[in-house]
Short mmCIF file of C-alpha atoms (C1' of nucleotides) in Angstrom, two decimals:
data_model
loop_
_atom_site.label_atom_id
_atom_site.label_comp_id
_atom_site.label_asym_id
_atom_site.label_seq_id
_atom_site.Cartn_x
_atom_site.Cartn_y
_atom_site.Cartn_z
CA UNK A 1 7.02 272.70 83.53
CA UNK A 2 7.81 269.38 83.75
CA UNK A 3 5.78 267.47 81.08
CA UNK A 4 3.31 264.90 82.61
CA UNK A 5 4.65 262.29 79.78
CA UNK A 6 7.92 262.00 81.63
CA UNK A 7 6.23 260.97 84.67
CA UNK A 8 6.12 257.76 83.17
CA UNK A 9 9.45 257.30 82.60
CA UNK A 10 10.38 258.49 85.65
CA UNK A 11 7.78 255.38 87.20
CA UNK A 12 9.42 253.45 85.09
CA UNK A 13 12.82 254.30 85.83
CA UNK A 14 12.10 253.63 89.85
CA UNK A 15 10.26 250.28 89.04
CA UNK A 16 13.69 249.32 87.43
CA UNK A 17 15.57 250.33 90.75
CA UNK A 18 13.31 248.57 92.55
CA UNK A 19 13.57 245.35 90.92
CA UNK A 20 17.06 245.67 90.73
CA UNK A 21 17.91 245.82 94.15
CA UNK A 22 14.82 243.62 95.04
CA UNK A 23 13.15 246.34 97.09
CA UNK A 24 9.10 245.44 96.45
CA UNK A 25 7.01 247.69 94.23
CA UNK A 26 4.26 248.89 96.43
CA UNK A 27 2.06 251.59 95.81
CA UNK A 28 3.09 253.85 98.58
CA UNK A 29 6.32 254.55 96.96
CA UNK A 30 4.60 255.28 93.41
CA UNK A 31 2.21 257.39 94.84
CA UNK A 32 4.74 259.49 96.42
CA UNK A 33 7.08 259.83 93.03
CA UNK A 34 3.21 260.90 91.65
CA UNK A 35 2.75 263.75 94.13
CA UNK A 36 6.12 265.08 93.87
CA UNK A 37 5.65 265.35 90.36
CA UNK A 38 3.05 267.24 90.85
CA UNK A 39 4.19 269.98 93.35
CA UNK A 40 6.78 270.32 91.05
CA UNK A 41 8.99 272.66 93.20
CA UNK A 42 12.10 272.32 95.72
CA UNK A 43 10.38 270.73 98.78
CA UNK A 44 11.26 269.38 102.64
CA UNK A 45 10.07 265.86 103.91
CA UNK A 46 7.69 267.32 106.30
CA UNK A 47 5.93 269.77 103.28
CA UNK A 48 5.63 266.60 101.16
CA UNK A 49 3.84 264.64 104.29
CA UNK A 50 1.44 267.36 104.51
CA UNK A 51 0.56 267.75 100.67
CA UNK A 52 -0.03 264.23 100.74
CA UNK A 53 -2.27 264.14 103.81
CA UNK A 54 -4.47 267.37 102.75
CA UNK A 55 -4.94 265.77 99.84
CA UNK A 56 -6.54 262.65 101.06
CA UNK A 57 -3.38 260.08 101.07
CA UNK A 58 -2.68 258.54 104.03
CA UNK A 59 1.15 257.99 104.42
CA UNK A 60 3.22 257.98 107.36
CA UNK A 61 6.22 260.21 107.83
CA UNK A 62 8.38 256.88 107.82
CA UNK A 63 7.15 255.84 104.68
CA UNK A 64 7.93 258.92 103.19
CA UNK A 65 11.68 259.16 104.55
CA UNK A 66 12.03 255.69 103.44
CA UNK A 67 10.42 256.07 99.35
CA UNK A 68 12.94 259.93 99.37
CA UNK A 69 16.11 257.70 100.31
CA UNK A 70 15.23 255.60 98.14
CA UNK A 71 14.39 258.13 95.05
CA UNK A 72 17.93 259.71 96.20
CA UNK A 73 19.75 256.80 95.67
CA UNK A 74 18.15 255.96 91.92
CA UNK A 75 18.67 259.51 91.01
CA UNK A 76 15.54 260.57 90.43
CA UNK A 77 15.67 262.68 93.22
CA UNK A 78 17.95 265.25 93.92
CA UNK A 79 18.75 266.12 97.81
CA UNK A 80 20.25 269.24 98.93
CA UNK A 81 21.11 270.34 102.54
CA UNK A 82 21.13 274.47 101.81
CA UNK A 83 22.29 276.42 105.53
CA UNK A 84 20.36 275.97 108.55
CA UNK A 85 17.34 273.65 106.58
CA UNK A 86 16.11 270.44 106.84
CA UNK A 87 16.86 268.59 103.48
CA UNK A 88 15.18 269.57 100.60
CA UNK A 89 14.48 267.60 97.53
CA UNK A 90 13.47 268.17 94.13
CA UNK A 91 12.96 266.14 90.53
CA UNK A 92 16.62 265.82 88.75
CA UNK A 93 13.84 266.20 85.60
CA UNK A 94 12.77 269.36 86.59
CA UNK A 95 15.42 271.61 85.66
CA UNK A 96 18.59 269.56 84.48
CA UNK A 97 22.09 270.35 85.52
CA UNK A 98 21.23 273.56 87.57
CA UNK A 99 22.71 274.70 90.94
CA UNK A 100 21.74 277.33 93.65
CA UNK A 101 22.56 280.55 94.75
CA UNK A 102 21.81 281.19 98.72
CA UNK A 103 21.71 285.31 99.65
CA UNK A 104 23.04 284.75 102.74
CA UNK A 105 21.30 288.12 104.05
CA UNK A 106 17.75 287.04 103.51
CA UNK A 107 17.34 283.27 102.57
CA UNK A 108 16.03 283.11 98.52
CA UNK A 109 17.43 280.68 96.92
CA UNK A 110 17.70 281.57 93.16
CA UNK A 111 18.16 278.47 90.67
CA UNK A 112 20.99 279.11 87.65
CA UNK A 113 22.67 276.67 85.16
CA UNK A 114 26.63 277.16 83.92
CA UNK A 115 27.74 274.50 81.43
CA UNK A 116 31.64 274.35 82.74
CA UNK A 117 30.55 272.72 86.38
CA UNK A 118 30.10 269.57 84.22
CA UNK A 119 33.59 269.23 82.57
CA UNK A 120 35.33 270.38 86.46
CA UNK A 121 32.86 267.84 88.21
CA UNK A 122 33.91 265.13 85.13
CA UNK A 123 37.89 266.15 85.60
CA UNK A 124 37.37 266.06 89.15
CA UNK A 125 35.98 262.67 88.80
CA UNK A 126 38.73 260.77 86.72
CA UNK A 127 41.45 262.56 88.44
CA UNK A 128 40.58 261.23 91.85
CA UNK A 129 39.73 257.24 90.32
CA UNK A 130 35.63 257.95 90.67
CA UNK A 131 32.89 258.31 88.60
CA UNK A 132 30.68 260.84 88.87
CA UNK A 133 26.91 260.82 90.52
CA UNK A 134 25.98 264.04 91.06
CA UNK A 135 26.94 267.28 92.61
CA UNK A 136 25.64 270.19 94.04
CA UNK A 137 27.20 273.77 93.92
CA UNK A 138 25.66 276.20 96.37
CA UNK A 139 26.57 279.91 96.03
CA UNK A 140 26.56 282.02 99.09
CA UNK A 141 26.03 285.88 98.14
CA UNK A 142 24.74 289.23 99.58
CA UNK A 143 22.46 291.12 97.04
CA UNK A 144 24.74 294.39 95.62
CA UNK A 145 21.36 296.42 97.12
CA UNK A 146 21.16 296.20 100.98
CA UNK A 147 17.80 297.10 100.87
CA UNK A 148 16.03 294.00 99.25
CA UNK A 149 17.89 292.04 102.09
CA UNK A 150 15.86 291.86 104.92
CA UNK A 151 18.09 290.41 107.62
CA UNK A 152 20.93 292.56 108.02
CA UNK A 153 22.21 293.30 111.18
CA UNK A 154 24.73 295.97 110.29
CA UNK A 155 22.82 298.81 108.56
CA UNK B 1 49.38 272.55 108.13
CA UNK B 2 47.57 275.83 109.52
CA UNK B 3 51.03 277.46 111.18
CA UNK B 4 49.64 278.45 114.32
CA UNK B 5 51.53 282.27 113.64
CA UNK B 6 47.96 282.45 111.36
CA UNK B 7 46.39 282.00 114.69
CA UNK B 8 46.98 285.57 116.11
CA UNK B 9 45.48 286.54 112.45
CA UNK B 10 42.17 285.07 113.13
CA UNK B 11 41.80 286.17 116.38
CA UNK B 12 42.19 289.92 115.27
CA UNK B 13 39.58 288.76 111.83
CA UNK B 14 37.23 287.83 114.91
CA UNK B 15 38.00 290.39 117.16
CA UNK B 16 37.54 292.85 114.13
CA UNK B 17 34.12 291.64 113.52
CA UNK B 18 32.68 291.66 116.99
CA UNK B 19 33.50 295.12 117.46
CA UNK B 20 31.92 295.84 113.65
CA UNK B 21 28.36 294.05 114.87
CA UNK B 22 29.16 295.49 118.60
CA UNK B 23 29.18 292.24 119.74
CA UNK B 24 31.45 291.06 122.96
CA UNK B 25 34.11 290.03 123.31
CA UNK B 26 34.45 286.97 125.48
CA UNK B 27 36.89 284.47 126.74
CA UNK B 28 34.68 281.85 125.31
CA UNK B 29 34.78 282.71 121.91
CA UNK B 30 38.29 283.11 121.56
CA UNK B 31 38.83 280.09 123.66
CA UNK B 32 36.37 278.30 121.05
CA UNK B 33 38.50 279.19 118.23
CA UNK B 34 41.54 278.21 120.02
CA UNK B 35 40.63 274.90 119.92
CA UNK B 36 39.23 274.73 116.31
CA UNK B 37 42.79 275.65 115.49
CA UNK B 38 44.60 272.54 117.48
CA UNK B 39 41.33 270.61 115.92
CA UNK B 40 42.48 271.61 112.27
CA UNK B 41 39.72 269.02 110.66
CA UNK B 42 36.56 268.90 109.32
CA UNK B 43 33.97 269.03 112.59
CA UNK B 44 30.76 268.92 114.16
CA UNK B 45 29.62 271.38 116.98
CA UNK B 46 29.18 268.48 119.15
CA UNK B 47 32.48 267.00 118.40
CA UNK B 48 34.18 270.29 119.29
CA UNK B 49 31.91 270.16 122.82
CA UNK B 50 33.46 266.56 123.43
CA UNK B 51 36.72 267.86 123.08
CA UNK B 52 36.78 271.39 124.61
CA UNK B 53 35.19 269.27 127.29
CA UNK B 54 37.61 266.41 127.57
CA UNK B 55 40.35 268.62 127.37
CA UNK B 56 39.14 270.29 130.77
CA UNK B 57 37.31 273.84 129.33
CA UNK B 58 33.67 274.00 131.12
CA UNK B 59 32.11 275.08 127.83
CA UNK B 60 27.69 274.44 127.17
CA UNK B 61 26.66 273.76 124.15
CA UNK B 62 25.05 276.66 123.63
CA UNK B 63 28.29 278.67 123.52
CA UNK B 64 29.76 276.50 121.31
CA UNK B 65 26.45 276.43 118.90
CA UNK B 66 26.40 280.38 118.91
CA UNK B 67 30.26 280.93 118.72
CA UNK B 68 30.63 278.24 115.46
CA UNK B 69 27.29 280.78 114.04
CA UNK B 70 29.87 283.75 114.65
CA UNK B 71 32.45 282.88 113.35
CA UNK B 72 30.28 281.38 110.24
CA UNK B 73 29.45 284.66 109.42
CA UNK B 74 32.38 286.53 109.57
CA UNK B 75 33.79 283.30 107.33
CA UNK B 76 36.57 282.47 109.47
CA UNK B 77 34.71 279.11 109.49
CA UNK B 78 33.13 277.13 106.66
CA UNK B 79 29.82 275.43 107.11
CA UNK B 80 29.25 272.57 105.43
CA UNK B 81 26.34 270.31 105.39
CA UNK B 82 26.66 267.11 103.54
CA UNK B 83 24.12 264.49 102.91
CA UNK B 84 22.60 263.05 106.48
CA UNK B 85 24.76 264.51 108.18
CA UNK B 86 25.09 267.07 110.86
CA UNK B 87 26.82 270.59 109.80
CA UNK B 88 30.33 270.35 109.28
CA UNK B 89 32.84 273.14 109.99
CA UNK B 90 36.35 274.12 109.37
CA UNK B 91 38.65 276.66 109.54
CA UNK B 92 38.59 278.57 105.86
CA UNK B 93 42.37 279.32 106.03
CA UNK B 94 42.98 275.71 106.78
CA UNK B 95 42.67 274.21 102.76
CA UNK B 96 41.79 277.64 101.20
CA UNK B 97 39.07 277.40 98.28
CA UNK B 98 38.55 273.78 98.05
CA UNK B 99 35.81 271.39 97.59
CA UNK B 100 34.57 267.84 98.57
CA UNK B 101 33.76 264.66 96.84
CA UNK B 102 31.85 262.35 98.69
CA UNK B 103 31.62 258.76 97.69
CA UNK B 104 27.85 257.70 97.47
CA UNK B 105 28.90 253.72 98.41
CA UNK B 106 31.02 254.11 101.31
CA UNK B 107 30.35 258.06 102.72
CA UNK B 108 34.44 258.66 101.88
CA UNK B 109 34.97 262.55 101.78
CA UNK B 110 38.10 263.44 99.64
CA UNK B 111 39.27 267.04 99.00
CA UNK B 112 40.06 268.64 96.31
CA UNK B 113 41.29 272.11 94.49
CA UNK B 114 39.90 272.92 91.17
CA UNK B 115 40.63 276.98 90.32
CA UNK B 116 37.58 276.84 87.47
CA UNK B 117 35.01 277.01 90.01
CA UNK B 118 36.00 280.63 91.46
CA UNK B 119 35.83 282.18 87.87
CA UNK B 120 32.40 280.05 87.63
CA UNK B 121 31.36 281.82 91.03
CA UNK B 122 32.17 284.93 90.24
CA UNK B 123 30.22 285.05 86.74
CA UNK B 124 26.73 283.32 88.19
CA UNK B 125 27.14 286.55 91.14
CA UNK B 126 27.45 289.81 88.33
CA UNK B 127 25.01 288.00 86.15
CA UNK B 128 22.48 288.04 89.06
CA UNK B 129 23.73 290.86 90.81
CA UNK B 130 24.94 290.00 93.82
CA UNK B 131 28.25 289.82 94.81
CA UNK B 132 29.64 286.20 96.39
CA UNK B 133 30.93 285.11 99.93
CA UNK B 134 31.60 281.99 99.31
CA UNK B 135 30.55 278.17 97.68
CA UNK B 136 30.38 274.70 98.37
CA UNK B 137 30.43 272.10 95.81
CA UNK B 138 30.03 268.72 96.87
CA UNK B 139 30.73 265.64 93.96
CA UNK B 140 28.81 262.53 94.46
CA UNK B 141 30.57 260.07 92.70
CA UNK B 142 31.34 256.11 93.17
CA UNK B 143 34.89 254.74 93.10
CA UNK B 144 35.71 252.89 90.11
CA UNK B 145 36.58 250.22 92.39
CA UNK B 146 33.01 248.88 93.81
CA UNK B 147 35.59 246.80 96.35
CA UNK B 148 37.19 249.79 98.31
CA UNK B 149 33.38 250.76 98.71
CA UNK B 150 31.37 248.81 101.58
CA UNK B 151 27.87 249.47 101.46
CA UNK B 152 26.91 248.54 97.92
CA UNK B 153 23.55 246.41 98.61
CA UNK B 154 23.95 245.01 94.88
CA UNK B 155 26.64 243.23 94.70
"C1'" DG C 1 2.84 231.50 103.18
"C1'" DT C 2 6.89 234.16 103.74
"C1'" DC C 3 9.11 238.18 104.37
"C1'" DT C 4 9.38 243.14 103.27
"C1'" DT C 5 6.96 247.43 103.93
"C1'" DT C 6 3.72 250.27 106.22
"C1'" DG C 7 1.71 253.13 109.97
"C1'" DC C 8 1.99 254.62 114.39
"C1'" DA C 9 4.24 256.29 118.21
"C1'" DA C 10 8.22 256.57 120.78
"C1'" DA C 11 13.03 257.62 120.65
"C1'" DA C 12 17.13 259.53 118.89
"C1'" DA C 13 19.87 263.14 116.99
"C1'" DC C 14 20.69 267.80 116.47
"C1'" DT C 15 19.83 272.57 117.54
"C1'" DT C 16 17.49 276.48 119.84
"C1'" DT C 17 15.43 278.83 123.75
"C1'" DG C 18 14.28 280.61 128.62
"C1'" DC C 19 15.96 281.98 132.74
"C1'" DA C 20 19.09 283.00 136.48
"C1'" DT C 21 23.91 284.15 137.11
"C1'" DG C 22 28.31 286.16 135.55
"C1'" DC C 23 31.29 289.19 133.16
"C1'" DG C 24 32.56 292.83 129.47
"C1'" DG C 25 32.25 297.64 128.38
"C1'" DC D 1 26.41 298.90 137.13
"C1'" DC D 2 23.88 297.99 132.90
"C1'" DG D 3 23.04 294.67 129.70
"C1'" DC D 4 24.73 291.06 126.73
"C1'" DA D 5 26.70 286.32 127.07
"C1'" DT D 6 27.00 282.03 129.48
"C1'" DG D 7 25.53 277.55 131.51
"C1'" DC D 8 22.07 274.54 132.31
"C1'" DA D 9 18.13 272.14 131.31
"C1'" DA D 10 14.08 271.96 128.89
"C1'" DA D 11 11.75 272.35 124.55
"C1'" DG D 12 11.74 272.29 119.59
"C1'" DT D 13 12.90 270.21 114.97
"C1'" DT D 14 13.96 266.81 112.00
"C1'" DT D 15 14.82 262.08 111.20
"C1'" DT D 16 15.11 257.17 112.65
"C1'" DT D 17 13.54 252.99 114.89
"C1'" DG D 18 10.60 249.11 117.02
"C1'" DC D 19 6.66 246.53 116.60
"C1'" DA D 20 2.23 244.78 115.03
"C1'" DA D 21 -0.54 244.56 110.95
"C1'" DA D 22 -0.96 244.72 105.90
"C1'" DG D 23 0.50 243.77 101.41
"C1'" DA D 24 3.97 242.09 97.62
"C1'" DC D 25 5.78 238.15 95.50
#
DNA sequence: GTCTTTGCAAAAACTTTGCATGCGG
DNA sequence: CCGCATGCAAAGTTTTTGCAAAGAC
């Protein structure tokens, strides 16, 4: 999905975070941009520490905190806090300007994109004196058939 | 701002919806939304078990955790969860279908109304067949202003 | 060489669970 | 009175922090 050519831009992208804000370059927090690239999915912290580690990289679960915050804050990262989760991340790249819907009777999360968030977030934005980041639009739903929803108390 | 003759509504809503899931009906979980009400901000569930506490109810946490759950899913309460933080709740009826924007720099949440994003809602759920509950749409944005904002490490 | 970053483990923050007691139906 | 709900404390999760050692500049 994502095209491995735009992992380099994306390196190059951090580096020039990095160097802006004087953090140091170190390869700890390039190998971690590399192996999120590669899983290439919606992902926690804790999933990302073990990928890593089965894989034969030794990081530490403060190191990888520390190089997500730090992805977050350039952009490169998208976090989102969905209901009841620990934080979950994922590539802006990966799938541009989408946003999630949550069934709220059995968990999936199903990705969609809808052009007019943009122009609200933008009107939003220069209506209130800020300019915008980033947002994230969550959808709570029920499926319209009960039966694919596994968690229903009611029926 | 929430007239507290809206009160007696949302204690029938709740009462309504324990008897639907043949839950019980306790003095707890009335008293629990009681005190939401006289909160009338956004909250955490540990915040509302300082101040039921303070304010002389004998209230666990656990009673609060599982009453704020409740009355989650019968959507008397909103559940938000914003960036590092805990969950934050509020009354629905309190600022009916808004939204937040969060400044990235200083952690600022601002509300806001924008009626697009209903319409927006409602199109994603029929396209994908499910039919909505509710949304959340958080705005990261920066002021214009990088002095009004206090943790900017570049400047 | 200096000073940030890392790894490790311990701690903190937040939430859930187990069990005995209490109260709603 | 039966059985769910509560209170308490303990355990579970997720994230942050302190400190010595390693690595970036």
């Amino acid at each position: 999905m994502t095209p491995s050519q735009d992992i380099d831009a994306l390196k190059a992208s951090f580096a020039d975070f990095l160097k802006r804000k004087k953090y140091r370059s170190t390869q700890e927090r390039f190998l971690v941009l590399d192996r999120i690239a590669e899983l290439d999915r919606h992902f926690s912290a804790d999933e990302l520490y073990i990928h890593m580690n089965s894989r034969g990289d030794r990081i530490s679960r403060a190191t990888i905190y520390s190089t997500l915050d730090l992805l977050t804050q350039c952009s490169i990262l998208m976090k989102h806090r969905f209901h009841g989760e620990s934080a979950t991340f994922e590539l802006s790249s990966r799938m541009p300007n989408h946003d999630h819907l949550i069934c709220v009777e059995c968990g999936r999360i199903l990705e969609f994109r809808e052009e007019g968030i943009d122009s609200i977030r933008d009107a939003v934005c220069s209506q209130l004196g800020f300019r915008p980041v980033t947002h994230s639009l969550q959808i709570f739903a029920t499926c319209h058939d009960p039966l694919t929803c596994e968690y229903n108390k009611q029926d």
